[in-house]
Coordinates of C-alpha atoms in Angstrom, one line a residue:
M1 CA 118.0 136.5 95.1
L2 CA 119.4 135.6 98.5
K3 CA 121.9 138.1 99.7
L4 CA 124.5 136.8 102.0
A5 CA 125.9 139.1 104.7
A6 CA 129.7 139.3 105.0
P7 CA 130.7 136.1 106.6
V8 CA 132.0 136.4 110.2
C9 CA 133.8 133.5 111.9
L10 CA 132.7 133.9 115.5
S11 CA 135.1 131.2 116.7
T12 CA 137.3 128.5 115.4
W13 CA 134.3 126.1 115.5
L14 CA 131.2 128.2 114.7
L15 CA 130.1 129.9 111.6
L16 CA 127.1 132.0 111.2
I17 CA 125.5 132.5 107.8
T18 CA 123.0 135.3 107.6
A19 CA 120.6 135.5 104.5
I20 CA 118.0 138.0 103.5
A21 CA 115.3 136.6 101.1
T22 CA 113.5 138.8 98.6
P23 CA 109.7 138.5 98.1
A24 CA 108.7 135.1 96.9
Q25 CA 105.3 133.7 95.7
E26 CA 102.5 133.9 98.3
A27 CA 101.8 130.7 100.0
A28 CA 98.9 128.9 98.2
P29 CA 95.8 128.1 100.2
L30 CA 95.1 124.4 100.9
A31 CA 92.5 122.8 98.6
S32 CA 89.3 121.8 100.3
P33 CA 88.8 118.0 100.4
Q34 CA 86.0 116.8 98.2
S35 CA 85.1 113.9 100.5
A36 CA 84.8 113.3 104.2
C37 CA 88.2 111.6 104.2
G38 CA 89.9 113.9 101.6
I39 CA 91.0 111.0 99.5
E40 CA 91.2 113.2 96.4
S41 CA 94.0 115.2 97.9
I42 CA 95.8 112.1 99.0
L43 CA 95.6 110.7 95.4
A44 CA 96.7 114.1 94.0
Y45 CA 99.8 114.0 96.2
Q46 CA 100.6 110.4 95.1
A47 CA 100.2 111.4 91.4
E48 CA 102.4 114.4 91.9
H49 CA 105.2 112.4 93.4
R50 CA 105.1 109.4 91.1
I51 CA 108.6 109.6 89.5
E52 CA 110.1 107.7 86.7
G53 CA 113.7 106.7 87.2
V54 CA 114.0 107.0 91.0
A55 CA 117.7 107.4 91.8
S56 CA 117.7 105.0 94.6
R57 CA 116.0 102.2 92.6
A58 CA 118.0 99.0 92.5
A59 CA 119.3 97.7 89.1
P60 CA 117.2 94.9 87.7
G61 CA 118.0 91.7 89.4
D62 CA 119.6 93.3 92.5
E63 CA 116.5 93.2 94.7
L64 CA 115.3 90.1 96.6
V65 CA 112.1 88.7 95.0
D66 CA 110.8 87.1 98.1
P67 CA 112.4 88.4 101.3
S68 CA 111.5 87.1 104.7
V69 CA 112.8 89.8 107.1
G70 CA 110.9 92.8 108.2
M71 CA 112.3 96.0 109.7
G72 CA 110.9 98.3 112.3
L73 CA 112.0 101.8 111.3
A74 CA 113.7 104.0 113.9
G75 CA 111.9 107.2 115.1
I76 CA 112.1 110.4 113.3
E77 CA 114.2 112.8 115.4
D78 CA 116.9 115.5 114.8
W79 CA 119.5 113.0 116.1
T80 CA 118.5 110.1 114.0
S81 CA 121.3 108.3 112.2
E82 CA 118.7 106.7 109.9
Q83 CA 118.5 109.8 107.9
P84 CA 115.6 108.6 105.7
F85 CA 114.7 111.7 103.9
I86 CA 116.6 113.7 101.2
D87 CA 115.3 116.8 102.9
V88 CA 117.0 116.8 106.2
A89 CA 114.6 119.5 107.5
K90 CA 111.9 116.9 107.7
T91 CA 113.8 115.4 110.7
A92 CA 114.3 118.8 112.4
R93 CA 113.6 119.2 116.1
P94 CA 110.3 121.3 116.5
W95 CA 110.7 125.0 117.0
T96 CA 112.6 126.3 119.9
G97 CA 112.0 130.0 120.7
H98 CA 114.7 131.9 122.3
L99 CA 114.1 134.5 125.0
P100 CA 116.6 137.3 125.4
G101 CA 119.8 136.2 127.1
Q102 CA 119.0 132.6 127.1
W103 CA 118.7 129.5 125.1
G104 CA 115.1 128.4 124.7
G105 CA 112.0 129.4 126.6
W106 CA 109.3 128.8 124.1
S107 CA 108.3 125.5 122.4
H108 CA 106.4 124.7 119.3
E109 CA 103.3 124.3 121.5
D110 CA 103.8 127.8 122.9
L111 CA 104.0 129.3 119.4
E112 CA 101.0 127.4 118.3
T113 CA 98.9 128.3 121.4
H114 CA 99.7 132.0 120.8
G115 CA 98.6 131.8 117.2
Y116 CA 102.1 132.3 115.6
L117 CA 102.1 129.2 113.3
D118 CA 100.3 128.6 110.0
E119 CA 98.6 125.3 109.2
N120 CA 102.0 123.6 108.2
G121 CA 103.8 124.9 111.3
W122 CA 105.7 127.9 109.8
P123 CA 106.0 131.0 112.0
T124 CA 103.9 133.9 110.4
S125 CA 105.7 136.3 112.7
I126 CA 108.3 136.3 115.6
P127 CA 106.7 136.9 119.0
P128 CA 108.0 140.2 120.5
E129 CA 109.1 138.2 123.5
L130 CA 111.6 136.2 121.5
T131 CA 114.9 137.0 119.7
S132 CA 114.5 134.2 117.2
V133 CA 113.0 130.8 116.6
D134 CA 115.2 127.8 115.9
L135 CA 115.3 124.5 114.0
L136 CA 117.9 121.9 114.9
M137 CA 119.0 119.0 112.8
L138 CA 121.9 116.6 112.2
S139 CA 122.4 116.6 116.0
G140 CA 125.3 114.7 117.6
L141 CA 125.6 111.9 115.0
P142 CA 128.4 109.3 115.2
T143 CA 131.7 110.4 113.8
E144 CA 131.8 107.3 111.7
A145 CA 128.6 108.4 109.8
T146 CA 130.7 110.0 107.2
S147 CA 127.9 110.1 104.6
I148 CA 126.7 113.2 106.6
N149 CA 129.8 115.2 105.9
G150 CA 129.6 117.7 103.0
R151 CA 127.9 120.6 101.5
Y152 CA 124.2 121.4 101.9
R153 CA 121.8 123.6 100.2
L154 CA 119.3 125.5 102.2
T155 CA 116.3 127.0 100.3
F156 CA 113.1 128.7 101.4
E157 CA 110.3 130.9 100.4
G158 CA 109.3 134.2 101.7
E159 CA 110.9 137.3 103.2
G160 CA 113.1 137.6 106.3
R161 CA 116.5 136.9 107.9
I162 CA 117.8 133.4 108.5
E163 CA 120.9 132.5 110.2
V164 CA 122.6 129.0 109.9
S165 CA 125.1 127.8 112.2
S166 CA 127.3 124.8 111.7
M167 CA 130.5 123.4 113.0
L168 CA 132.4 124.0 109.8
K169 CA 133.4 127.2 108.1
Y170 CA 132.0 127.3 104.6
W171 CA 129.4 129.6 103.1
E172 CA 128.3 130.4 99.6
T173 CA 125.2 131.7 97.9
T174 CA 124.2 131.7 94.2
G175 CA 120.9 132.6 92.7
G176 CA 118.6 132.4 95.8
E177 CA 120.5 129.4 97.4
L178 CA 122.4 129.3 100.6
W179 CA 125.1 126.7 101.0
F180 CA 126.9 125.5 104.1
E181 CA 128.9 122.6 105.4
A182 CA 128.2 120.1 108.1
S183 CA 129.9 117.1 109.6
T184 CA 129.4 114.4 112.2
G185 CA 130.8 114.2 115.7
N186 CA 129.6 116.6 118.4
T187 CA 127.9 118.8 115.9
I188 CA 124.6 120.3 115.3
V189 CA 123.0 122.4 112.5
S190 CA 120.9 125.3 113.7
I191 CA 118.6 127.4 111.5
K192 CA 117.4 130.5 113.2
I193 CA 114.8 132.9 112.0
F194 CA 115.3 136.3 113.4
E195 CA 112.9 138.2 111.2
T196 CA 110.0 137.1 108.8
D197 CA 107.6 139.0 106.8
P198 CA 109.2 142.3 107.5
N199 CA 106.8 144.1 105.0
K200 CA 103.7 142.6 106.6
T201 CA 102.4 141.3 103.3
G202 CA 101.9 137.7 104.4
N203 CA 105.1 136.6 102.7
Y204 CA 106.7 134.9 105.8
I205 CA 109.6 132.5 105.6
R206 CA 108.3 129.0 104.9
N207 CA 109.1 125.8 103.1
I208 CA 112.6 125.5 104.4
S209 CA 114.5 122.6 102.8
V210 CA 118.0 121.3 103.5
V211 CA 119.5 119.0 101.0
K212 CA 123.0 117.5 100.7
E213 CA 124.7 118.4 97.5
E214 CA 124.7 115.0 95.8
N215 CA 120.9 114.7 96.4
V216 CA 119.9 118.2 95.0
A217 CA 119.0 116.8 91.6
A218 CA 116.9 114.0 93.0
F219 CA 115.2 116.3 95.4
D220 CA 114.4 118.9 92.6
A221 CA 112.9 116.1 90.6
G222 CA 110.6 115.3 93.5
E223 CA 112.2 112.4 95.2
I224 CA 111.6 112.0 98.9
F225 CA 113.9 109.3 100.3
N226 CA 117.6 109.3 101.0
P227 CA 119.1 106.9 98.3
L228 CA 121.8 105.7 100.7
W229 CA 119.1 104.7 103.3
I230 CA 117.0 103.1 100.7
K231 CA 119.8 100.7 99.8
H232 CA 119.7 99.3 103.2
V233 CA 115.8 98.9 103.5
R234 CA 114.8 98.0 99.9
D235 CA 115.0 94.2 100.6
A236 CA 112.7 94.3 103.6
R237 CA 109.6 92.2 103.3
L238 CA 107.7 94.7 105.4
V239 CA 108.4 97.9 107.2
R240 CA 106.7 98.5 110.6
F241 CA 105.9 102.2 111.1
M242 CA 105.4 102.2 114.9
D243 CA 108.1 104.7 115.7
W244 CA 107.5 106.7 112.5
M245 CA 103.9 107.1 113.6
Q246 CA 104.8 108.1 117.1
T247 CA 102.5 105.3 118.4
N248 CA 103.5 105.3 122.0
H249 CA 101.8 108.0 124.0
S250 CA 100.0 109.2 120.8
K251 CA 97.7 112.1 121.0
Q252 CA 96.2 111.6 117.7
S253 CA 92.5 111.2 117.6
E254 CA 90.7 113.0 114.8
W255 CA 91.4 112.3 111.1
A256 CA 91.5 116.0 110.4
D257 CA 94.5 116.4 112.8
R258 CA 96.6 113.7 111.2
P259 CA 100.2 114.5 110.0
L260 CA 100.3 115.9 106.5
P261 CA 103.1 116.0 103.8
G262 CA 103.4 119.7 104.2
D263 CA 104.2 119.6 107.9
Y264 CA 107.5 121.6 108.5
T265 CA 109.0 118.6 110.3
Y266 CA 107.9 115.0 110.7
A267 CA 109.5 114.9 114.1
L268 CA 106.5 116.7 115.6
R269 CA 103.5 114.6 114.8
G270 CA 105.1 111.7 113.0
A271 CA 105.3 110.6 109.4
P272 CA 102.2 111.3 107.1
L273 CA 100.3 108.4 105.7
E274 CA 101.2 109.6 102.2
I275 CA 104.9 109.4 102.9
M276 CA 104.7 105.9 104.5
V277 CA 102.7 104.5 101.5
E278 CA 105.1 106.1 99.1
L279 CA 108.0 104.3 100.8
A280 CA 106.2 101.0 100.7
N281 CA 105.3 101.4 97.0
E282 CA 108.8 102.6 96.1
I283 CA 110.8 99.7 97.7
G284 CA 108.1 97.0 97.4
A285 CA 107.4 96.2 101.0
D286 CA 104.3 95.5 103.0
P287 CA 103.6 98.4 105.3
W288 CA 102.7 97.7 109.0
F289 CA 100.6 100.6 110.4
N290 CA 99.9 101.1 114.1
M291 CA 96.5 102.9 114.7
P292 CA 96.6 105.4 117.5
H293 CA 94.8 104.2 120.6
L294 CA 92.7 107.4 120.7
A295 CA 91.7 107.2 117.0
T296 CA 88.0 107.7 116.4
D297 CA 86.1 105.4 114.1
E298 CA 86.3 108.0 111.4
Y299 CA 90.1 108.0 111.7
L300 CA 90.2 104.2 111.3
T301 CA 87.9 104.2 108.3
C302 CA 89.6 107.2 106.5
F303 CA 93.0 105.7 107.1
A304 CA 91.8 102.4 105.6
E305 CA 90.2 104.2 102.6
A306 CA 93.5 106.1 101.9
V307 CA 95.7 103.0 102.1
H308 CA 93.3 101.0 100.0
A309 CA 93.3 103.7 97.3
T310 CA 97.0 104.4 97.2
L311 CA 99.0 101.2 98.2
R312 CA 100.1 99.0 95.4
P313 CA 97.5 96.2 95.1
E314 CA 100.0 93.3 95.3
L315 CA 101.2 94.7 98.7
K316 CA 99.5 93.7 101.9
A317 CA 98.7 96.2 104.6
H318 CA 99.5 94.9 108.2
V319 CA 97.4 96.8 110.7
E320 CA 97.8 96.7 114.5
F321 CA 95.9 98.6 117.2
S322 CA 98.5 100.9 119.0
N323 CA 101.6 99.1 120.3
E324 CA 102.2 97.1 123.4
V325 CA 99.1 98.1 125.2
W326 CA 100.2 95.6 127.8
N327 CA 103.2 97.8 128.7
W328 CA 102.4 100.2 131.5
M329 CA 105.3 102.5 130.5
F330 CA 103.0 103.8 127.8
D331 CA 99.9 106.0 127.9
Q332 CA 97.9 103.5 125.8
A333 CA 98.0 100.9 128.8
Q334 CA 96.7 103.3 131.2
W335 CA 94.0 104.6 128.8
A336 CA 92.9 101.0 128.1
D337 CA 92.6 100.4 131.9
E338 CA 90.5 103.6 132.3
Q339 CA 88.2 102.5 129.4
A340 CA 87.8 99.0 130.8
I341 CA 86.7 100.4 134.3
A342 CA 84.3 102.7 132.6
R343 CA 82.8 99.9 130.5
W344 CA 82.8 96.9 132.9
G345 CA 83.4 98.4 136.4
Q346 CA 86.5 96.2 136.9
K347 CA 90.2 96.8 137.1
D348 CA 92.9 94.6 135.5
R349 CA 90.8 94.2 132.3
W350 CA 92.8 96.6 130.2
L351 CA 93.9 93.9 127.7
Q352 CA 90.4 92.8 127.3
Y353 CA 89.5 96.4 126.3
Y354 CA 92.6 96.5 124.0
S355 CA 91.1 93.4 122.3
V356 CA 87.7 95.0 121.9
R357 CA 89.0 98.2 120.4
A358 CA 91.3 96.2 118.1
M359 CA 88.3 94.2 116.9
D360 CA 86.6 97.6 116.1
M361 CA 89.7 98.5 114.1
A362 CA 89.6 95.2 112.3
R363 CA 85.9 95.6 111.4
A364 CA 86.5 99.2 110.0
W365 CA 89.4 98.1 107.8
R366 CA 87.6 95.0 106.5
A367 CA 84.5 97.0 105.8
V368 CA 86.7 99.3 103.6
Y369 CA 88.5 96.6 101.8
G370 CA 85.5 94.3 101.2
A371 CA 86.4 91.4 98.9
D372 CA 90.0 92.6 98.7
A373 CA 90.5 92.0 102.5
D374 CA 91.7 88.4 102.2
Q375 CA 94.5 89.3 99.7
R376 CA 95.4 92.8 100.7
L377 CA 95.0 93.0 104.5
D378 CA 96.7 91.3 107.4
M379 CA 95.0 92.4 110.7
V380 CA 97.4 91.9 113.7
L381 CA 96.6 91.0 117.3
A382 CA 99.6 91.4 119.6
T383 CA 100.4 89.9 123.0
F384 CA 102.8 90.3 125.9
T385 CA 105.2 87.5 124.8
G386 CA 106.8 86.8 128.2
W387 CA 103.6 86.6 130.2
Q388 CA 102.2 83.2 129.4
G389 CA 98.5 83.1 130.0
I390 CA 97.8 86.8 129.7
E391 CA 96.9 86.2 126.0
A392 CA 93.6 84.7 127.2
D393 CA 92.4 88.2 127.9
I394 CA 93.3 89.2 124.3
V395 CA 92.1 86.3 122.2
A396 CA 89.0 85.5 124.3
P397 CA 88.0 88.6 126.4
T398 CA 85.5 87.2 128.8
Q399 CA 83.9 90.6 129.5
W400 CA 83.1 91.1 125.9
I401 CA 81.9 87.6 125.4
A402 CA 79.5 88.1 128.4
E403 CA 78.0 91.1 126.8
N404 CA 76.5 88.9 124.0
P405 CA 77.4 85.2 124.4
A406 CA 75.4 84.2 121.4
E407 CA 77.4 86.4 119.1
N408 CA 80.7 87.2 120.8
K409 CA 82.9 84.1 120.6
S410 CA 86.6 84.7 119.8
A411 CA 88.5 87.9 119.1
A412 CA 90.8 85.8 117.0
D413 CA 88.1 85.5 114.4
Y414 CA 88.7 89.2 113.4
F415 CA 92.5 88.8 112.8
D416 CA 95.0 87.2 110.5
S417 CA 98.2 87.3 112.6
Y418 CA 99.3 86.9 116.2
A419 CA 102.3 89.1 117.0
V420 CA 105.1 88.4 119.5
T421 CA 108.5 89.6 120.2
G422 CA 111.8 87.8 119.7
Y423 CA 114.1 89.5 122.2
F424 CA 116.9 87.9 124.3
G425 CA 119.6 89.0 126.7
Y426 CA 117.6 91.2 129.1
S427 CA 119.1 89.6 132.2
L428 CA 122.7 90.3 131.0
G429 CA 122.1 94.0 131.7
D430 CA 120.2 93.4 134.9
A431 CA 120.6 90.5 137.3
K432 CA 123.8 89.3 135.6
A433 CA 125.4 92.7 135.4
D434 CA 127.8 92.2 138.2
L435 CA 129.0 88.9 136.7
V436 CA 129.6 90.8 133.4
R437 CA 131.8 93.3 135.3
E438 CA 133.9 90.4 136.5
W439 CA 134.2 89.1 133.0
I440 CA 135.3 92.5 131.7
A441 CA 138.0 92.8 134.4
D442 CA 139.3 89.3 133.7
S443 CA 139.1 89.8 130.0
I444 CA 141.3 93.1 130.2
E445 CA 143.8 91.2 132.3
A446 CA 143.9 88.4 129.7
A447 CA 144.5 90.8 126.9
A448 CA 147.4 92.4 128.8
T449 CA 148.9 89.0 129.5
E450 CA 148.7 88.0 125.9
S451 CA 150.4 91.3 124.8
K452 CA 153.2 90.6 127.1
A453 CA 153.4 87.0 125.8
Q454 CA 153.8 88.4 122.2
G455 CA 156.6 90.6 123.4
L456 CA 154.7 93.9 122.8
S457 CA 155.4 97.0 124.8
G458 CA 154.6 100.7 124.7
T459 CA 152.0 101.9 122.2
A460 CA 151.9 98.6 120.5
A461 CA 150.9 96.8 123.7
T462 CA 148.4 99.6 124.6
A463 CA 146.8 99.2 121.1
F464 CA 146.7 95.4 121.4
V465 CA 144.9 95.6 124.8
A466 CA 142.4 98.2 123.5
E467 CA 141.6 96.0 120.5
H468 CA 141.3 92.7 122.4
R469 CA 140.2 93.8 125.9
F470 CA 136.7 92.4 125.6
D471 CA 137.5 89.2 123.6
Q472 CA 137.3 86.8 126.5
A473 CA 134.2 88.6 128.0
I474 CA 132.4 88.5 124.7
A475 CA 132.9 84.8 124.4
L476 CA 131.6 84.1 127.8
A477 CA 128.6 86.6 127.3
A478 CA 127.7 84.8 124.0
E479 CA 127.8 81.4 125.8
E480 CA 125.5 82.7 128.6
L481 CA 123.2 84.4 126.0
R482 CA 122.9 81.1 124.2
D483 CA 121.7 78.8 126.9
G484 CA 122.7 80.1 130.4
S485 CA 125.3 77.3 130.7
I486 CA 127.7 79.5 132.7
T487 CA 125.3 80.5 135.5
G488 CA 122.7 77.8 135.1
D489 CA 120.1 80.5 134.7
T490 CA 118.4 80.3 131.3
S491 CA 116.2 83.4 131.7
S492 CA 116.1 85.6 128.5
T493 CA 118.4 83.2 126.7
I494 CA 118.1 82.0 123.1
A495 CA 117.5 78.5 124.4
E496 CA 114.7 79.6 126.7
Y497 CA 113.0 81.5 124.0
L498 CA 113.3 78.7 121.3
E499 CA 112.4 75.8 123.7
N500 CA 109.7 77.4 125.9
T501 CA 108.4 80.8 125.0
L502 CA 108.3 80.4 121.3
P503 CA 106.6 77.0 121.2
Y504 CA 104.0 78.2 123.7
Q505 CA 103.1 81.2 121.7
A506 CA 103.2 79.3 118.4
K507 CA 100.6 76.9 119.8
I508 CA 98.4 79.9 120.8
A509 CA 98.6 81.1 117.2
S510 CA 97.9 77.8 115.7
D511 CA 95.0 77.1 118.1
N512 CA 93.4 80.3 117.1
G513 CA 94.0 79.9 113.4
L514 CA 96.4 82.8 113.2
D515 CA 99.8 83.2 111.6
L516 CA 102.7 83.7 114.0
I517 CA 104.5 87.0 113.2
M518 CA 107.2 88.9 115.0
Y519 CA 106.6 92.6 115.6
E520 CA 110.0 93.2 117.2
G521 CA 113.0 91.0 117.9
G522 CA 116.8 90.8 118.5
T523 CA 119.1 91.7 121.1
H524 CA 117.9 93.3 124.4
V525 CA 121.3 93.5 125.9
V526 CA 121.5 97.0 127.6
G527 CA 122.1 98.2 131.0
I528 CA 119.0 98.2 133.1
G529 CA 118.3 100.8 135.9
L530 CA 121.6 102.1 137.5
N531 CA 123.6 99.7 135.3
Q532 CA 122.8 102.0 132.4
E533 CA 125.1 104.6 133.9
D534 CA 128.1 102.4 134.1
E535 CA 130.2 103.5 131.1
A536 CA 132.4 100.4 131.1
L537 CA 129.4 98.2 131.0
A538 CA 127.7 100.3 128.2
E539 CA 130.9 100.2 126.1
F540 CA 131.0 96.4 126.4
Y541 CA 127.4 95.9 125.7
V542 CA 127.7 97.9 122.5
T543 CA 130.8 96.0 121.4
L544 CA 129.0 92.7 122.2
N545 CA 125.9 93.7 120.3
Y546 CA 127.8 94.1 117.0
S547 CA 130.3 91.3 117.3
S548 CA 130.7 88.1 115.3
E549 CA 129.4 86.2 118.4
M550 CA 126.2 88.2 118.4
A551 CA 125.8 87.4 114.6
G552 CA 126.0 83.7 115.5
L553 CA 123.2 84.1 118.1
Y554 CA 121.0 85.9 115.5
R555 CA 121.5 83.0 113.1
E556 CA 120.3 80.6 115.7
L557 CA 117.4 82.8 116.7
M558 CA 116.2 83.3 113.1
S559 CA 116.6 79.6 112.1
G560 CA 114.7 78.6 115.3
W561 CA 112.0 81.1 114.5
R562 CA 111.4 79.5 111.1
E563 CA 111.4 76.0 112.5
A564 CA 108.8 76.9 115.0
G565 CA 106.4 78.0 112.3
G566 CA 106.9 81.8 112.4
T567 CA 106.4 84.0 109.4
V568 CA 108.0 87.4 109.0
F569 CA 110.9 88.0 111.4
T570 CA 110.9 91.8 112.1
I571 CA 114.1 93.3 113.5
Y572 CA 114.1 96.3 115.7
A573 CA 115.3 98.6 114.4
D574 CA 116.8 99.3 111.0
V575 CA 119.3 102.1 111.7
A576 CA 120.0 103.7 115.1
S577 CA 122.9 105.0 117.0
A578 CA 124.3 102.7 119.7
S579 CA 124.6 104.2 123.2
K580 CA 124.0 103.3 126.9
F581 CA 120.3 103.3 126.0
G582 CA 120.7 100.4 123.8
S583 CA 122.0 98.9 120.6
W584 CA 118.7 98.8 118.8
G585 CA 119.8 99.5 115.3
A586 CA 120.9 96.6 113.1
L587 CA 123.1 99.4 111.6
R588 CA 124.4 102.1 113.7
H589 CA 124.5 104.6 110.8
L590 CA 124.3 104.5 107.0
N591 CA 128.1 103.8 106.7
D592 CA 128.1 100.9 109.1
D593 CA 128.9 97.3 108.3
N594 CA 128.9 94.8 111.1
P595 CA 128.6 91.0 111.6
R596 CA 125.0 91.3 113.1
W597 CA 123.8 93.0 110.0
D598 CA 125.5 90.6 107.7
A599 CA 123.8 87.7 109.5
I600 CA 120.4 89.4 108.9
V601 CA 121.1 90.0 105.3
E602 CA 122.3 86.4 104.8
F603 CA 119.2 84.9 106.4
N604 CA 117.0 87.2 104.3
Q605 CA 118.7 86.0 101.1
A606 CA 118.8 82.3 102.0
N607 CA 115.2 82.1 103.2
P608 CA 112.6 83.2 100.8
G609 CA 109.2 83.7 102.4
W610 CA 108.3 80.1 103.2
W611 CA 104.7 80.5 104.5
E612 CA 102.9 82.1 101.5
E613 CA 103.1 82.7 97.8
R614 CA 103.1 86.2 96.5
S615 CA 103.3 87.8 93.2
E616 CA 106.8 87.9 91.7
T617 CA 106.7 91.6 91.5
S618 CA 105.2 92.3 95.1
F619 CA 108.6 93.0 96.6
I620 CA 110.3 94.7 93.7
G621 CA 110.6 98.5 93.9
Q622 CA 108.7 100.6 91.5

C-alpha cells in the first residue's frame, strides 16, 4: 500500500505529494526474440492489446466510410496539446537530474552513460551527485484546454519515495494509488524520485503511469489512446507519423535500438512501431511511416516484416524515406550530401543520393510484401515542391543511371506516389510583414471609430475594440493570401499554388506514372526571422489562422487540389498549440472548435476518396 506523508502546502500554488511504496513484484526479464526481427514479440504485444469494446470507438454509422483527408500527427512532447495517450506519462519530458541547490544538471543521456537506467529507461538507483530525478508532463498547456483539468491517478511498481508537484492542492491515496489534481494554464506536473530501491533488492521504482480519472477503467482494461483525441482523428484516411517517429535529425540506425512499447516515455526516441500500428488498426487509417535516414537494411526489412504481420490487410502502408531530405535545416540533408560525395565525388548531388537510398527502401519493403505489395503498399517519393526542376535529381538521378545505364532507368519505377506540400502564406510573415503591421494599425483604428459610431464608451467600447480590432486586417490579409491582388505579388498565394506550382508538380507525377499525394499542407502564416518576436504580429497571425476567412481559403485550396488530380490531402498537423512559432494545428487543443477545422471536416465528409476504390471496411475502426 502507498503511504502518503502528511500533506504540506508549500505555497498557495504548489503542493507536494510524497509517497512511499512497499515492495512490489520484481521486474520481469524481457523475452528473447525467436527470429532475427523479433516479430513474435511484436505479435504477442498486439494480441495482448487487442481489446473488445474500445471506449473511443465510434457508434455504428458515425464514422466516414471513405474519407479523403490525411493528418500529420504532432510530435510527442511534454507540452503537447494533442494528448494522444491515456497514460500521460508516455508524453513526459525525459529525465532531468537535479544537482544540489539547482534545477537540473543531468540529462537522460547522462544517466544512461553512467549506467543508472534499465532497458526501459527507469533509474535503478539515484546517482549520489543528485538530489532527485524528475519527469515533467502537462507543461504549459492552453487555459482553454479544459479537458486536462481534473484528478489523476499515479501508479508505479517498486520501492522508493516519489514526490508529485502540481499547481492545485488536492491529494489522496487509497489502496496503493496516489491521486492529485492538475489544470491548464502556466502549470506543469512534476514527478520526482528521491529514493529508489532502498533495500537494494533490485525492486526499484518503475512503470510509472499517470491517468485521468475518467480514463482509469479504460486504461486498466488495456486501452492506449485518449478517447477524446481519437474522436478527432478517427475519420482520417491516413495518419502520417513523421513527428511521432522523430524523423528529423533521427539517430536511429539499428533495428535492435528502435523505440519499444515499454519505453518510459515516447518523447525520448519516438513512438514504437507497435503503438503506431495499433492506432492505424483501431481507427481504420492508412499509416504513413518515415524511415530514419540512418536505418540499416536490416532495420528497413524488419520494419516491413512487422508492419506486414500486424497491420490490418485492408489498410495500405505508405512508406517514405526520411522527411524533406532537400531541407538543409535537417541532419538528413547534410548526411545525404556527405554520402553523395563519398559515392560520386561530387557536391550538390544530395537529392540524387536520397533517391538512391529511397529506392533501396522500396526494394526492401516490396521484397517483404511480395504479391501483397500492389494492394497493401504505397511507396512514396517526395520532392521540394517550391523548387521546380530539382525533382529531376529525384526521379531520374543521373549519377545512379550512369553506374549501370542498361539497368538503371528511372527511380519512379520503384514508387507509387509523388509527394508534395500544399502550403501558402509564407510571404505574409516575411516580405509583407511591414504591410501587415500597417493593416493592424488601421484595423484597430477602424474598430475604435465603429465603437464610437455605435455610441459605446467605457468598458463596452474597450470590449468592442478588443473583439473587432483585427476584422479589417483579416479581410485584407485573406484577399492577399488568395491571389496577391492588394500588392500585385502572388508569391505563396493560393492562386500561385493552384495555377503554377500544383499543375507543374501534377504533370511530373503523371509523366512518371505516380499518384500525386500531399505530405503536408495548409497555412504557413507565421512570423519569419525577427518578425517572430513581434507580439502584435504573432497575435494577429494566430487570429487569422483560425478565422472564417482562413476557412474559406482552405476550401479553395482543397477543392483546387482535387481538381488538379491530387489524392490524399494531408493537413499539418492534427492538434498543436498556436504560438509565435506557428499555428500548425488544425485544432489548438482537444476542446477547440474553429472555422478552419470545420472546413477540413466538411471537405472530408463531402469528398469521398475519388481516386481509388477500397473495401467498405478499410476506414472503419475495429
